[in-house]
Amino acid sequence: MKTALIIGSTGLIGSQLLEILLESAAYDKVIAFVKRDAGKTHAKLTQHIIDFDKPESYQSLVVGDDFFCTIGTTIKKAGSKEAFRKVDFGYPQQFATFALKNNIKQFLIISSIGADKAAGSFYLKTKGEIEDFLKQSSFASISILRPSILLGNRTEFRMGEKIGAFFMTILSFLLVGRLKKYKPIESESVAKALFRIAQKNKNGFSIYESDEVQQIGN
C-alpha cells in the first residue's frame, strides 16, 4: 500500500484526480496540501492547510510515495507575471525539493502543450522551466503531462480557454497526424492518465504529449 500526495486538489484536474486516488485500492492514504479547508472528508484523506509561502512549516509533512502536482493558475488570475510564476514554478519546485529530501520516488506534474524554457510566451516559458528543473532532479521516476486545451467545468471562468476550446473542438477533425496532440482534451481523461501512469512505476524522465495522454486516459 502506498501514500499519494497532491497539490492543486481543488482545481479542474486535481479535484478529479483526488476522487480517483481516494477510491483506488492502490493507496491507503492520500495527503492533500491546501490553502484553506476544501470541505472534503474521507477515511483515507489527510488535509494539511498550509501557508505555501512558509515552506519551513510543511517540509516535514511531504512524506509518501507518489507526488502529484496539478497546481496551476493564469497570469490574469494571479495578477502579475511574478505571482503567476510563484504558483506555476515556485511552489512545484519547493515541493519537489522537499519530496526528494524525504525520499519520495515518483513525481508527476501537469504542464502544458508547447512548454519550452526558450518560448516567447511567458506562460509556456515558465512551464518549460519547471520541466527543466525536474529533468535535472534525481527522482527515480518523473512524468510530465502536456495536455492541450482542457474541456471540463471549472469553478472559475477562463474566457480565453473557453473560446479556444470552442474553435478547436469545431476544427478537431482537421487535427490528424502530428497535429493530433492539439485536439482539446477532457480534464477527466488527464486525471485518469495521471493515475494510470503512476501505477506503471516507470523509471526515468518521461514526457506525455496530449494525444498520448488522451489515449492513456481513455
XYZ file of N, CA, C and O in Angstrom, residues 68 82 114 132 135 150 207:
28
model
N 1.739 14.033 -6.793
C 1.007 14.544 -7.950
C 0.903 16.062 -7.853
O 0.354 16.590 -6.883
N 4.926 37.793 -11.980
C 5.670 37.322 -10.819
C 4.814 36.397 -9.962
O 5.275 35.344 -9.496
N 3.279 22.704 -25.697
C 4.121 23.819 -26.119
C 5.077 24.335 -25.072
O 5.787 25.318 -25.300
N 12.338 21.642 -16.942
C 13.793 21.537 -16.966
C 14.353 21.290 -15.571
O 15.276 20.488 -15.399
N 13.722 17.698 -14.767
C 14.574 16.826 -15.571
C 15.955 16.680 -14.955
O 16.587 15.618 -15.049
N -8.053 22.316 -22.249
C -8.833 21.440 -21.385
C -10.330 21.679 -21.528
O -10.800 22.817 -21.583
N 7.937 12.369 -20.907
C 7.000 13.423 -21.293
C 5.882 12.791 -22.112
O 6.133 12.017 -23.042
